[in-house]
Amino acid sequence: MDFQGFQHILPPVLVVVLIVILLSISWASYRKFESIPPFSRWSLISLRGISLTLVFLLLLNPYFYSSQEKEVKPKIAVFLDNSESTGITKGNYDGLSTYNNLLSRLAFSSIEEADINYFSIGDDIKAFDPNSLSASEIQTDLSAPINTILEMEDEVKAAVIITDGIITYGRNPSISAFNSAIPIFTIAVGDTANVRDISVSNVITNATGYTNSNHIIEAEITQSGFANNSVTVSLLSSDEIIDEKQITFETDDQVITAEFELFLEEAGLKQYEIRVQPLPDEWTDSNNDQLFSVDVIDDRIKILHVAFQIHPDVRAIRSIIERGETNELHRLTWLGGNRFVEEFPDEEEFNLIIIHGAPDSPQNFEFLPKLSDTPTLFFELSSESNSQFEGINLLTLMNSDGLQTAQVTLYPFLDQDEHPVLELLEIDLADLPPLYAPLRTSLNEPQVEALFGLRYNQIDSNYPIISVLERGNLRRGHILSWGWYRMLQSTNEDHRDFTSELITNLISWTASKPDDRMLRTNPVKQVFNTTERPVLNGSLRNERGDPEISGIIEVELQREGGAIRTFNMDNLGSGNYRLNIPRLSEGLYEYSATARKGGRVLDTQNGEFLVSNTSSELSNTNRNDGLLRSIAENSGGVFFTFDDVENFWNTLESESMLEPQIQTEENYSFPVRSLPWFMVVLLLLGSEWMLRKYYSLP
């Protein structure tokens, strides 16, 4: 063991000086005791000097180094493809029977020259027991084993990948193999022969759609061996055919896209299916259909517009609302008393209620109870503020301090990026046709946010005329000015566009509810396979908006017509939660998540996901020898097939993959961490103490 030095920051000269001082102190401690024999006196001086010096040197943390070389077995990582496609019987490949026979012939466990570590290939990489090979994984990500090899290349001598080379998930790994510092040997299982087969290889569509809109769906149909044949491709919902397309194959190997246009009517997670009519002599029809889902969102804004006065602004505002494709306008025009021109709509809930003007007498209208929990926009048509309308206090965000009315123009209080309503066409607001408004106004509470003030006689003022309020999950807007119809009748197109944008922004912002949910849950994907475990992720915040680390989230899961199953999400810390659900049978599942802390409920959320028995592993069954050969050659390995592995071990031996590796073991020793050194110090100090007692020294 070789001395390497000290771990300290003191200069060597200072160390020597300190040692000399310690020795001097030891000498000075006993020089005056002349009655003691010289030998004993110098023994005491030596014992103390050596003890202090040794303690000082230990505190400087000296360390020693030694190394030893020894032979160890080389480590070989073996990756076994456990996906469904490796279990398919095709040509001279008899599925799992051939696969297991290959492993028996390779006899990894009987190789004494190497240390074998097994891993499975699916949608990720896991440590694996080859005896549990089941060909049950529903995805094949071949980039995952390559990435794992790159991470462990300092630990293993070589890697072996046994797979059919069919990728259903992830990137092409052949380029990444160039970066491997160890050789990768690939063994191909499966069959390369083309079979007469038709499959739905891919469905391309947006996972989210909107009600009352057309949704485009593209289905890629792959076929082999059916030239000059026609098939019917159907779009179905609950086994009911929605649309059909006839496609014709012109060659023996071809991919044709069938496009469908689906009109979405109802909100919710909707399940659909693409199905191809089977043809005679198909190898299998299990890949002739594919399920997918669309999360249909109801984006219609249901608006009730109540006009209490006959005014050109009423028609102008209604015309802007009707231009919005997602707006659903319901009109009420007051005639006095409880009479309206139109019938009161049957709609139970509205996203927005717009009140235009105010009645001049107290009334009890049917929509009044809805004002307290519905977003509102209040357009005034007069400077008089003595209306006896029962809901006026909910609507007004500003007060008019005087009855004087004048022509004014708008003046923005905030920049465009400070509020969504202000994302407008940039124009000179002074050029707009004038509006009418009270000259003195004020906000009726501090939480109200003023967006526009008034400009009178070319002078900007601090008096607001357009304000908004966001409180809880409700938004409200108040517009004190009137005369908007004049802007819409302007000969300047920019004036008309600006007015439309402003009113549209006010409507869309006010109608949208703020996202103040404390609990958020979502499935990691909308469609799961029957062979995988669905996973729900969740996040929880408390009433203060901080991550809730001690909440309990209970999830009730139910398939349509089935029993309710209850689970508790796992707490991952920092307000994050997760639920791994056992494998489920095919169907549409609804869940309800409830977050609790102590005895109170924090929040609830509902959701849906789909479980399908469709496997992408069956859409392509041809072994990809080209990819596997590329991986091997790019990394310096060799490519084999399952029926030609007789030279596999000879090849590894010739490539020196089975030779023992020389491993150097390095050892560092730190005396300060060693008990014997401190025992030596205690022995020296103890000897000094005994000798002092012998001579009766103080």
XYZ file of C-alpha atoms in Angstrom, residues 235-242 271-273 275 291 560:
14
model
C -66.444 3.687 -40.318
C -68.545 2.376 -37.437
C -69.837 3.477 -34.076
C -71.211 0.778 -31.748
C -71.325 -1.636 -34.719
C -73.485 0.846 -36.631
C -72.059 1.813 -40.013
C -71.654 5.583 -40.318
C -65.543 5.344 -29.707
C -65.255 4.559 -33.418
C -63.912 1.705 -35.490
C -63.197 -2.076 -40.384
C -60.576 1.120 -32.709
C -71.324 1.037 -18.935
